[in-house]
Amino acid sequence: MLFSRKDLTKLLIPLIIEQTLAVAVGMADVVMVAAVGEAAVSGVSLVDSISLLINQLLAALATGGAVVISQYLGNKKVGKACHAAGQLVFITTLVSFVIAAVALIFNRHLLGTIFGQVETDVMNNAVTYFAITACSYPFLALYNSCAAVYRSVGNSKVSMYVSLIMNAINVVGNYTCVYILHWGVEGVAYPTLVSRMAAAAIMLALIKRKDNLVRVRRAKDLYPSFRLIGNILSVGIPSGLENSIFQVGKLTLQSLVSSLGTTALASYAVASNLVTLEYLGTTAIGLGMITVVGRCVGAKEYGQAKFYTRRLVLLTYGFLAVICTVMVLGAKEIVGVYQLSPEASAEAIRMITVHSAVMILHPIAFCLPNALRASYDPKFTMAVSIFSMWAFRVLLAYWFVREMNLGIMGVWYGMYVDWAFRALVFALRFHGYQKRMERRWA
């Protein structure tokens, strides 16, 4: 077997810790900015929806690079893996600079187009937060691409340690700027920028070290190689389109939510922020699955790829059972930290409780597709995800809210139907995985 229990533990534990840190800091941002008022919470929430879209796009490019590097390593082509690492750094940096420029130039216009008419205080906070955090996108791209390289060789400890440093800077900066300097949304925006700058600088220094199995060896590795970039984009573009259109759909729903008033928007923002804890297992183990399955496919061990996929999905369910139980039992106390109004708190608790029950669908709907992406099957996952997003999550949500008068919960009911459809289709696709891969690469 290509991966022992020790190898999987070495890969997955740091990924889970890293994702936990990222989510915890995101929650801390919302808690701290809550001290400024509900308008600030709502403004940050609006921008975070856009930032998540951009983060997903950059993460998709990193996933494309991780697949290519993992498959080269599975095929024992270390030199090509190093060259692919350089191309990954190049393309993600280029794309992130373009995105940052667009965000800075069209700041208020973009926010107004996406979210429509929102309260003036909410929009002003959103504009300020967006302008500052947009400057951090190139640094986030560098961190993501270097982290993907380390994950590809099974060494996720490096990105974990750098993430720890990045998040420590962020939390200390947030506390200082919000509670001591008494800044508004700037108090959570500037620490985000500084922490990402520090993480990118550390990663760039580490990725060139000669003791790395895969590294950026020389400046020539960064010169565009259209063949390698094409390989990266063959996975990255479908995944990026899938993630981006997914987030566009969520932004559309955010516009629907914002029309329900500040109380609904604040409860939705807090509940959405808290349930990210329940996604930890799916996200972290899904990242590990890219490395594991990619390496198996590169070595043409398709039976092992199927075996490890099943094992990792089951592990996700074990992690999920623990975190969802904690969330349901502690929902009232956890939501209380955010200092919402009684109406907003009650709605947030309700959303968290229902969400925890329906999470049984999530690993099949969102973790399993990573095995398909790592096997050069990203177009299928893209097509299914885009169709399901718009047919179920968006259209049904509007029907539930506008026609059925279900309020903010209607948005979540549409999401659950989306999950059910994805889980069914991806499970059926994976059922014939091994035979399909053997025919493809025969």
Tab-separated table of C-alpha atoms in Angstrom:
chain	number	residue	atom	x	y	z
A	1	MET	CA	0.000	0.000	0.000
A	2	LEU	CA	1.250	3.467	-0.881
A	3	PHE	CA	0.129	5.067	2.412
A	4	SER	CA	0.444	3.526	5.846
A	5	ARG	CA	-1.701	4.570	8.816
A	6	LYS	CA	1.275	6.643	9.994
A	7	ASP	CA	1.539	8.388	6.616
A	8	LEU	CA	-2.152	9.306	6.658
A	9	THR	CA	-1.942	10.543	10.237
A	10	LYS	CA	1.106	12.656	9.398
A	11	LEU	CA	-0.772	14.198	6.480
A	12	LEU	CA	-4.235	14.671	7.975
A	13	ILE	CA	-3.679	15.794	11.590
A	14	PRO	CA	-1.838	19.009	10.623
A	15	LEU	CA	-4.491	19.716	7.983
A	16	ILE	CA	-7.262	19.425	10.560
A	17	ILE	CA	-5.358	21.669	12.970
A	18	GLU	CA	-4.694	24.208	10.211
A	19	GLN	CA	-8.330	24.325	9.146
A	20	THR	CA	-9.424	24.604	12.783
A	21	LEU	CA	-7.135	27.579	13.249
A	22	ALA	CA	-8.465	29.274	10.135
A	23	VAL	CA	-12.084	28.802	11.211
A	24	ALA	CA	-11.375	29.854	14.802
A	25	VAL	CA	-9.754	33.080	13.650
A	26	GLY	CA	-12.665	33.758	11.292
A	27	MET	CA	-15.016	33.353	14.229
A	28	ALA	CA	-12.828	35.588	16.377
A	29	ASP	CA	-13.010	38.287	13.679
A	30	VAL	CA	-16.803	38.264	13.828
A	31	VAL	CA	-16.869	38.221	17.636
A	32	MET	CA	-14.497	41.165	17.876
A	33	VAL	CA	-16.176	43.255	15.216
A	34	ALA	CA	-19.506	42.553	16.972
A	35	ALA	CA	-18.271	44.968	19.638
A	36	VAL	CA	-18.594	47.718	17.018
A	37	GLY	CA	-22.276	46.920	16.297
A	38	GLU	CA	-24.594	44.866	14.088
A	39	ALA	CA	-23.971	47.155	11.093
A	40	ALA	CA	-20.257	46.282	11.274
A	41	VAL	CA	-21.013	42.560	11.579
A	42	SER	CA	-23.296	42.754	8.564
A	43	GLY	CA	-20.775	44.763	6.507
A	44	VAL	CA	-17.976	42.294	7.212
A	45	SER	CA	-20.334	39.420	6.407
A	46	LEU	CA	-21.127	40.879	2.986
A	47	VAL	CA	-17.448	41.243	2.086
A	48	ASP	CA	-16.607	37.826	3.474
A	49	SER	CA	-19.009	36.348	0.945
A	50	ILE	CA	-16.965	37.908	-1.872
A	51	SER	CA	-13.663	37.045	-0.201
A	52	LEU	CA	-14.756	33.430	0.076
A	53	LEU	CA	-15.415	33.385	-3.671
A	54	ILE	CA	-11.916	34.682	-4.351
A	55	ASN	CA	-10.346	32.328	-1.794
A	56	GLN	CA	-12.112	29.398	-3.443
A	57	LEU	CA	-10.824	30.425	-6.865
A	58	LEU	CA	-7.241	30.650	-5.608
A	59	ALA	CA	-7.643	27.374	-3.710
A	60	ALA	CA	-8.887	25.706	-6.914
A	61	LEU	CA	-5.727	26.753	-8.732
A	62	ALA	CA	-3.687	25.364	-5.843
A	63	THR	CA	-5.676	22.125	-6.101
A	64	GLY	CA	-4.809	21.867	-9.784
A	65	GLY	CA	-1.142	22.239	-8.921
A	66	ALA	CA	-1.398	19.702	-6.111
A	67	VAL	CA	-2.954	17.131	-8.462
A	68	VAL	CA	-0.221	17.582	-11.067
A	69	ILE	CA	2.604	17.457	-8.502
A	70	SER	CA	1.104	14.421	-6.717
A	71	GLN	CA	0.753	12.504	-9.947
A	72	TYR	CA	4.347	13.298	-10.976
A	73	LEU	CA	5.506	12.034	-7.577
A	74	GLY	CA	3.399	8.888	-7.929
A	75	ASN	CA	5.143	8.363	-11.279
A	76	LYS	CA	8.533	9.105	-9.617
A	77	LYS	CA	9.236	12.222	-11.726
A	78	VAL	CA	10.569	14.563	-9.048
A	79	GLY	CA	12.177	17.028	-11.477
A	80	LYS	CA	8.890	17.621	-13.277
A	81	ALA	CA	7.160	17.968	-9.902
A	82	CYS	CA	9.593	20.791	-8.996
A	83	HIS	CA	8.950	22.545	-12.290
A	84	ALA	CA	5.194	22.222	-11.713
A	85	ALA	CA	5.632	23.823	-8.283
A	86	GLY	CA	7.218	26.888	-9.884
A	87	GLN	CA	4.428	27.137	-12.428
A	88	LEU	CA	1.836	26.923	-9.673
A	89	VAL	CA	3.421	29.847	-7.800
A	90	PHE	CA	3.582	31.862	-11.035
A	91	ILE	CA	-0.005	31.383	-12.196
A	92	THR	CA	-1.651	31.875	-8.783
A	93	THR	CA	0.319	35.080	-8.167
A	94	LEU	CA	-0.592	36.474	-11.585
A	95	VAL	CA	-4.293	35.716	-11.172
A	96	SER	CA	-4.404	37.142	-7.640
A	97	PHE	CA	-2.893	40.489	-8.718
A	98	VAL	CA	-5.566	40.853	-11.392
A	99	ILE	CA	-8.344	40.060	-8.903
A	100	ALA	CA	-6.965	42.499	-6.317
A	101	ALA	CA	-6.775	45.286	-8.900
A	102	VAL	CA	-10.395	44.760	-9.950
A	103	ALA	CA	-11.546	44.688	-6.314
A	104	LEU	CA	-9.752	47.938	-5.485
A	105	ILE	CA	-10.871	49.831	-8.593
A	106	PHE	CA	-14.543	48.802	-8.536
A	107	ASN	CA	-14.989	48.500	-4.755
A	108	ARG	CA	-18.274	50.283	-3.962
A	109	HIS	CA	-19.748	49.647	-7.403
A	110	LEU	CA	-19.193	45.893	-7.057
A	111	LEU	CA	-20.761	45.801	-3.609
A	112	GLY	CA	-23.762	47.833	-4.757
A	113	THR	CA	-24.277	45.662	-7.839
A	114	ILE	CA	-24.098	42.403	-5.894
A	115	PHE	CA	-26.052	43.294	-2.762
A	116	GLY	CA	-28.364	46.029	-3.995
A	117	GLN	CA	-29.777	48.497	-1.512
A	118	VAL	CA	-28.504	47.906	2.014
A	119	GLU	CA	-28.401	50.279	4.961
A	120	THR	CA	-25.849	53.093	4.613
A	121	ASP	CA	-23.859	52.125	7.718
A	122	VAL	CA	-23.617	48.516	6.515
A	123	MET	CA	-22.387	49.599	3.055
A	124	ASN	CA	-19.781	52.033	4.451
A	125	ASN	CA	-18.347	49.323	6.691
A	126	ALA	CA	-18.297	46.875	3.791
A	127	VAL	CA	-16.464	49.317	1.495
A	128	THR	CA	-13.740	49.960	4.060
A	129	TYR	CA	-13.253	46.287	4.875
A	130	PHE	CA	-13.197	45.277	1.199
A	131	ALA	CA	-10.561	47.860	0.229
A	132	ILE	CA	-8.105	46.746	2.907
A	133	THR	CA	-8.553	42.983	2.589
A	134	ALA	CA	-8.320	43.082	-1.228
A	135	CYS	CA	-4.658	44.085	-0.848
A	136	SER	CA	-4.012	40.727	0.848
A	137	TYR	CA	-5.127	38.516	-2.066
A	138	PRO	CA	-1.668	38.153	-3.698
A	139	PHE	CA	-0.142	37.169	-0.359
A	140	LEU	CA	-2.912	34.644	0.271
A	141	ALA	CA	-2.297	33.177	-3.194
A	142	LEU	CA	1.404	32.714	-2.455
A	143	TYR	CA	0.638	31.029	0.849
A	144	ASN	CA	-1.944	28.707	-0.740
A	145	SER	CA	0.283	27.648	-3.629
A	146	CYS	CA	3.280	26.917	-1.392
A	147	ALA	CA	1.055	25.046	1.077
A	148	ALA	CA	-0.275	22.926	-1.806
A	149	VAL	CA	3.287	21.968	-2.737
A	150	TYR	CA	4.012	20.794	0.795
A	151	ARG	CA	0.737	18.859	0.971
A	152	SER	CA	1.598	17.109	-2.285
A	153	VAL	CA	4.656	15.500	-0.689
A	154	GLY	CA	2.681	14.563	2.420
A	155	ASN	CA	4.279	17.240	4.604
A	156	SER	CA	1.378	19.320	5.874
A	157	LYS	CA	3.181	20.266	9.099
A	158	VAL	CA	4.891	23.200	7.412
A	159	SER	CA	1.669	24.905	6.353
A	160	MET	CA	0.219	24.161	9.798
A	161	TYR	CA	3.067	25.932	11.595
A	162	VAL	CA	2.951	28.902	9.223
A	163	SER	CA	-0.835	29.037	9.637
A	164	LEU	CA	-0.326	29.119	13.410
A	165	ILE	CA	1.976	32.135	13.054
A	166	MET	CA	-0.388	33.850	10.600
A	167	ASN	CA	-3.424	33.361	12.798
A	168	ALA	CA	-1.599	34.413	15.963
A	169	ILE	CA	-0.667	37.696	14.269
A	170	ASN	CA	-4.271	38.099	13.173
A	171	VAL	CA	-5.826	37.490	16.588
A	172	VAL	CA	-3.360	39.691	18.481
A	173	GLY	CA	-3.795	42.408	15.863
A	174	ASN	CA	-7.586	42.168	16.052
A	175	TYR	CA	-7.596	42.467	19.838
A	176	THR	CA	-5.177	45.401	19.804
A	177	CYS	CA	-6.942	47.332	17.055
A	178	VAL	CA	-10.536	46.730	18.194
A	179	TYR	CA	-10.356	46.724	21.999
A	180	ILE	CA	-7.312	48.917	22.685
A	181	LEU	CA	-7.198	51.326	19.720
A	182	HIS	CA	-11.011	51.243	19.338
A	183	TRP	CA	-10.968	51.040	15.553
A	184	GLY	CA	-14.020	49.894	13.607
A	185	VAL	CA	-13.897	47.307	10.823
A	186	GLU	CA	-10.355	48.489	10.083
A	187	GLY	CA	-9.414	46.757	13.319
A	188	VAL	CA	-10.081	43.324	11.808
A	189	ALA	CA	-9.045	44.215	8.245
A	190	TYR	CA	-5.474	45.434	8.774
A	191	PRO	CA	-4.402	42.432	10.907
A	192	THR	CA	-5.684	40.138	8.134
A	193	LEU	CA	-3.493	41.959	5.613
A	194	VAL	CA	-0.394	41.934	7.825
A	195	SER	CA	-0.801	38.274	8.813
A	196	ARG	CA	-1.103	37.152	5.182
A	197	MET	CA	1.950	39.189	4.216
A	198	ALA	CA	3.945	37.448	6.949
A	199	ALA	CA	2.703	33.991	5.929
A	200	ALA	CA	3.604	34.557	2.273
A	201	ALA	CA	7.097	35.774	3.157
A	202	ILE	CA	7.763	32.721	5.351
A	203	MET	CA	6.428	30.279	2.766
A	204	LEU	CA	8.495	31.804	-0.033
A	205	ALA	CA	11.624	31.458	2.078
A	206	LEU	CA	10.841	27.829	2.953
A	207	ILE	CA	9.782	26.616	-0.491
A	208	LYS	CA	13.300	27.219	-1.871
A	209	ARG	CA	15.095	25.065	0.723
A	210	LYS	CA	17.242	22.318	-0.758
A	211	ASP	CA	16.097	19.694	1.744
A	212	ASN	CA	12.557	19.789	0.272
A	213	LEU	CA	11.681	16.890	-2.007
A	214	VAL	CA	9.716	19.314	-4.185
A	215	ARG	CA	10.785	22.942	-4.246
A	216	VAL	CA	11.168	25.999	-6.461
A	217	ARG	CA	14.769	25.355	-7.456
A	218	ARG	CA	15.594	28.394	-9.542
A	219	ALA	CA	14.057	31.451	-11.189
A	220	LYS	CA	13.685	29.468	-14.419
A	221	ASP	CA	10.992	27.338	-12.753
A	222	LEU	CA	8.855	30.479	-12.574
A	223	TYR	CA	9.074	31.244	-16.306
A	224	PRO	CA	5.772	30.355	-17.999
A	225	SER	CA	5.584	26.781	-19.314
A	226	PHE	CA	2.291	26.650	-21.151
A	227	ARG	CA	2.149	22.847	-21.152
A	228	LEU	CA	2.493	22.607	-17.381
A	229	ILE	CA	0.221	25.574	-16.800
A	230	GLY	CA	-2.284	23.846	-19.064
A	231	ASN	CA	-2.100	20.699	-16.921
A	232	ILE	CA	-2.638	22.729	-13.764
A	233	LEU	CA	-5.508	24.660	-15.308
A	234	SER	CA	-7.149	21.495	-16.658
A	235	VAL	CA	-8.015	20.772	-13.042
A	236	GLY	CA	-7.870	24.303	-11.680
A	237	ILE	CA	-10.215	25.962	-14.186
A	238	PRO	CA	-13.142	23.523	-13.799
A	239	SER	CA	-12.657	23.516	-10.030
A	240	GLY	CA	-12.294	27.285	-10.026
A	241	LEU	CA	-15.401	27.762	-12.145
A	242	GLU	CA	-17.269	25.330	-9.921
A	243	ASN	CA	-16.194	27.110	-6.737
A	244	SER	CA	-16.636	30.594	-8.174
A	245	ILE	CA	-20.103	29.961	-9.570
A	246	PHE	CA	-20.949	28.269	-6.290
A	247	GLN	CA	-19.951	31.427	-4.446
A	248	VAL	CA	-21.775	33.624	-6.976
A	249	GLY	CA	-24.870	31.615	-6.131
A	250	LYS	CA	-24.240	32.216	-2.434
A	251	LEU	CA	-23.799	35.931	-3.123
A	252	THR	CA	-27.152	35.904	-4.900
A	253	LEU	CA	-28.649	34.357	-1.792
A	254	GLN	CA	-26.841	36.926	0.354
A	255	SER	CA	-28.694	39.606	-1.594
A	256	LEU	CA	-31.948	37.784	-0.796
A	257	VAL	CA	-31.000	37.596	2.888
A	258	SER	CA	-30.073	41.285	3.039
A	259	SER	CA	-33.579	42.157	1.842
A	260	LEU	CA	-35.014	40.501	4.988
A	261	GLY	CA	-33.542	43.154	7.298
A	262	THR	CA	-30.543	43.646	9.586
A	263	THR	CA	-31.752	41.143	12.221
A	264	ALA	CA	-32.077	38.348	9.644
A	265	LEU	CA	-28.739	39.281	8.075
A	266	ALA	CA	-26.952	39.314	11.452
A	267	SER	CA	-28.409	35.933	12.506
A	268	TYR	CA	-27.530	34.455	9.122
A	269	ALA	CA	-23.987	35.853	9.358
A	270	VAL	CA	-23.392	34.382	12.821
A	271	ALA	CA	-24.932	30.989	12.018
A	272	SER	CA	-22.978	30.781	8.749
A	273	ASN	CA	-19.818	31.671	10.623
A	274	LEU	CA	-20.368	29.050	13.339
A	275	VAL	CA	-21.319	26.143	11.080
A	276	THR	CA	-17.971	26.444	9.328
A	277	LEU	CA	-16.756	24.418	12.317
A	278	GLU	CA	-18.833	21.536	10.989
A	279	TYR	CA	-17.070	21.735	7.626
A	280	LEU	CA	-13.633	21.238	9.174
A	281	GLY	CA	-13.450	17.490	8.633
A	282	THR	CA	-14.725	17.635	5.057
A	283	THR	CA	-12.345	20.451	4.121
A	284	ALA	CA	-9.206	19.105	5.803
A	285	ILE	CA	-9.648	15.461	4.811
A	286	GLY	CA	-10.712	16.555	1.334
A	287	LEU	CA	-7.377	18.354	0.934
A	288	GLY	CA	-5.560	15.234	2.057
A	289	MET	CA	-7.592	13.165	-0.410
A	290	ILE	CA	-6.161	15.217	-3.295
A	291	THR	CA	-2.647	14.131	-2.315
A	292	VAL	CA	-3.516	10.501	-1.584
A	293	VAL	CA	-5.644	9.807	-4.651
A	294	GLY	CA	-3.376	11.863	-6.916
A	295	ARG	CA	-0.360	9.810	-5.857
A	296	CYS	CA	-2.292	6.548	-6.402
A	297	VAL	CA	-3.425	7.627	-9.866
A	298	GLY	CA	0.122	8.645	-10.813
A	299	ALA	CA	1.284	5.150	-9.810
A	300	LYS	CA	-1.719	3.600	-11.681
A	301	GLU	CA	-2.949	1.994	-8.445
A	302	TYR	CA	-6.647	2.643	-9.011
A	303	GLY	CA	-7.814	-0.003	-6.561
A	304	GLN	CA	-5.820	1.705	-3.829
A	305	ALA	CA	-7.284	5.071	-4.854
A	306	LYS	CA	-10.790	3.681	-4.316
A	307	PHE	CA	-9.812	2.046	-1.027
A	308	TYR	CA	-8.287	5.216	0.425
A	309	THR	CA	-11.234	7.327	-0.735
A	310	ARG	CA	-13.691	5.155	1.177
A	311	ARG	CA	-11.454	5.151	4.228
A	312	LEU	CA	-11.105	8.928	4.254
A	313	VAL	CA	-14.843	9.533	3.786
A	314	LEU	CA	-15.578	7.251	6.766
A	315	LEU	CA	-13.010	9.171	8.801
A	316	THR	CA	-14.829	12.383	7.883
A	317	TYR	CA	-18.066	10.979	9.271
A	318	GLY	CA	-16.370	10.114	12.573
A	319	PHE	CA	-15.054	13.660	12.909
A	320	LEU	CA	-18.437	15.070	11.931
A	321	ALA	CA	-20.345	13.101	14.583
A	322	VAL	CA	-18.271	14.678	17.338
A	323	ILE	CA	-18.363	18.285	16.177
A	324	CYS	CA	-22.093	18.297	15.305
A	325	THR	CA	-22.989	16.894	18.722
A	326	VAL	CA	-20.977	19.633	20.419
A	327	MET	CA	-22.584	22.311	18.228
A	328	VAL	CA	-26.151	21.206	18.988
A	329	LEU	CA	-25.600	20.889	22.731
A	330	GLY	CA	-23.723	24.177	23.028
A	331	ALA	CA	-25.550	26.284	20.430
A	332	LYS	CA	-27.160	28.670	22.932
A	333	GLU	CA	-23.916	29.398	24.779
A	334	ILE	CA	-21.840	29.737	21.595
A	335	VAL	CA	-24.285	32.112	19.893
A	336	GLY	CA	-24.417	34.152	23.110
A	337	VAL	CA	-20.792	35.166	22.596
A	338	TYR	CA	-21.807	37.264	19.585
A	339	GLN	CA	-24.025	39.619	21.624
A	340	LEU	CA	-26.924	39.568	19.142
A	341	SER	CA	-30.448	40.731	19.883
A	342	PRO	CA	-32.746	38.031	21.370
A	343	GLU	CA	-34.592	37.633	18.036
A	344	ALA	CA	-31.376	37.223	16.017
A	345	SER	CA	-29.921	34.810	18.602
A	346	ALA	CA	-33.002	32.570	18.549
A	347	GLU	CA	-32.947	32.390	14.748
A	348	ALA	CA	-29.211	31.615	14.680
A	349	ILE	CA	-29.659	28.754	17.199
A	350	ARG	CA	-32.459	27.294	15.110
A	351	MET	CA	-30.366	27.393	11.934
A	352	ILE	CA	-27.397	25.717	13.641
A	353	THR	CA	-29.545	22.885	15.051
A	354	VAL	CA	-31.164	22.013	11.723
A	355	HIS	CA	-27.858	22.367	9.881
A	356	SER	CA	-26.142	19.908	12.228
A	357	ALA	CA	-28.734	17.230	11.495
A	358	VAL	CA	-28.474	17.581	7.713
A	359	MET	CA	-24.647	17.468	7.773
A	360	ILE	CA	-24.950	13.693	7.238
A	361	LEU	CA	-25.079	14.516	3.511
A	362	HIS	CA	-22.033	16.790	3.450
A	363	PRO	CA	-19.053	14.349	3.195
A	364	ILE	CA	-20.518	12.566	0.160
A	365	ALA	CA	-21.517	15.851	-1.462
A	366	PHE	CA	-18.239	17.728	-0.888
A	367	CYS	CA	-15.410	15.397	0.200
A	368	LEU	CA	-15.955	12.535	-2.259
A	369	PRO	CA	-15.694	14.798	-5.359
A	370	ASN	CA	-12.034	15.493	-4.495
A	371	ALA	CA	-11.222	11.893	-5.428
A	372	LEU	CA	-12.738	12.563	-8.849
A	373	ARG	CA	-10.823	15.838	-9.244
A	374	ALA	CA	-7.545	14.118	-8.356
A	375	SER	CA	-8.306	11.581	-11.102
A	376	TYR	CA	-8.689	14.248	-13.807
A	377	ASP	CA	-12.482	14.151	-13.665
A	378	PRO	CA	-13.118	17.791	-12.660
A	379	LYS	CA	-15.467	18.621	-15.542
A	380	PHE	CA	-18.058	16.165	-14.240
A	381	THR	CA	-17.958	17.565	-10.708
A	382	MET	CA	-18.153	21.088	-12.141
A	383	ALA	CA	-21.230	20.333	-14.259
A	384	VAL	CA	-23.075	18.597	-11.422
A	385	SER	CA	-22.210	21.284	-8.881
A	386	ILE	CA	-23.207	24.219	-11.074
A	387	PHE	CA	-26.515	22.635	-12.059
A	388	SER	CA	-27.355	21.674	-8.489
A	389	MET	CA	-26.378	25.081	-7.107
A	390	TRP	CA	-28.661	27.062	-9.372
A	391	ALA	CA	-31.495	24.581	-9.808
A	392	PHE	CA	-31.878	23.788	-6.127
A	393	ARG	CA	-29.991	26.079	-3.761
A	394	VAL	CA	-30.781	29.385	-5.485
A	395	LEU	CA	-34.140	28.917	-7.222
A	396	LEU	CA	-35.661	26.864	-4.414
A	397	ALA	CA	-34.449	29.377	-1.828
A	398	TYR	CA	-36.222	32.219	-3.628
A	399	TRP	CA	-39.366	30.106	-3.866
A	400	PHE	CA	-39.195	29.118	-0.193
A	401	VAL	CA	-38.650	32.727	0.926
A	402	ARG	CA	-40.827	34.683	-1.526
A	403	GLU	CA	-43.674	32.260	-2.164
A	404	MET	CA	-43.721	30.004	0.916
A	405	ASN	CA	-42.845	32.835	3.353
A	406	LEU	CA	-40.386	30.635	5.271
A	407	GLY	CA	-38.114	33.563	6.075
A	408	ILE	CA	-34.395	33.073	6.575
A	409	MET	CA	-34.787	29.294	6.994
A	410	GLY	CA	-35.966	29.050	3.390
A	411	VAL	CA	-32.425	29.844	2.263
A	412	TRP	CA	-31.083	26.902	4.241
A	413	TYR	CA	-33.777	24.478	3.049
A	414	GLY	CA	-32.731	25.136	-0.558
A	415	MET	CA	-29.137	24.389	0.431
A	416	TYR	CA	-30.099	21.029	1.913
A	417	VAL	CA	-31.845	19.925	-1.292
A	418	ASP	CA	-28.663	20.897	-3.173
A	419	TRP	CA	-26.588	18.701	-0.853
A	420	ALA	CA	-28.909	15.717	-1.304
A	421	PHE	CA	-28.706	15.892	-5.101
A	422	ARG	CA	-24.898	16.194	-5.117
A	423	ALA	CA	-24.497	13.287	-2.697
A	424	LEU	CA	-26.657	11.018	-4.851
A	425	VAL	CA	-24.918	11.824	-8.147
A	426	PHE	CA	-21.350	11.692	-6.820
A	427	ALA	CA	-21.991	8.406	-5.008
A	428	LEU	CA	-23.244	6.875	-8.270
A	429	ARG	CA	-20.229	8.239	-10.172
A	430	PHE	CA	-17.786	6.832	-7.645
A	431	HIS	CA	-19.450	3.387	-7.743
A	432	GLY	CA	-17.818	2.621	-11.117
A	433	TYR	CA	-14.597	4.509	-10.364
A	434	GLN	CA	-11.977	1.739	-10.677
A	435	LYS	CA	-13.229	0.273	-13.959
A	436	ARG	CA	-13.584	3.732	-15.493
A	437	MET	CA	-10.032	4.700	-14.524
A	438	GLU	CA	-8.568	1.448	-15.865
A	439	ARG	CA	-10.316	2.001	-19.210
A	440	ARG	CA	-9.190	5.640	-19.363
A	441	TRP	CA	-5.510	4.954	-18.721
A	442	ALA	CA	-5.250	1.557	-20.422
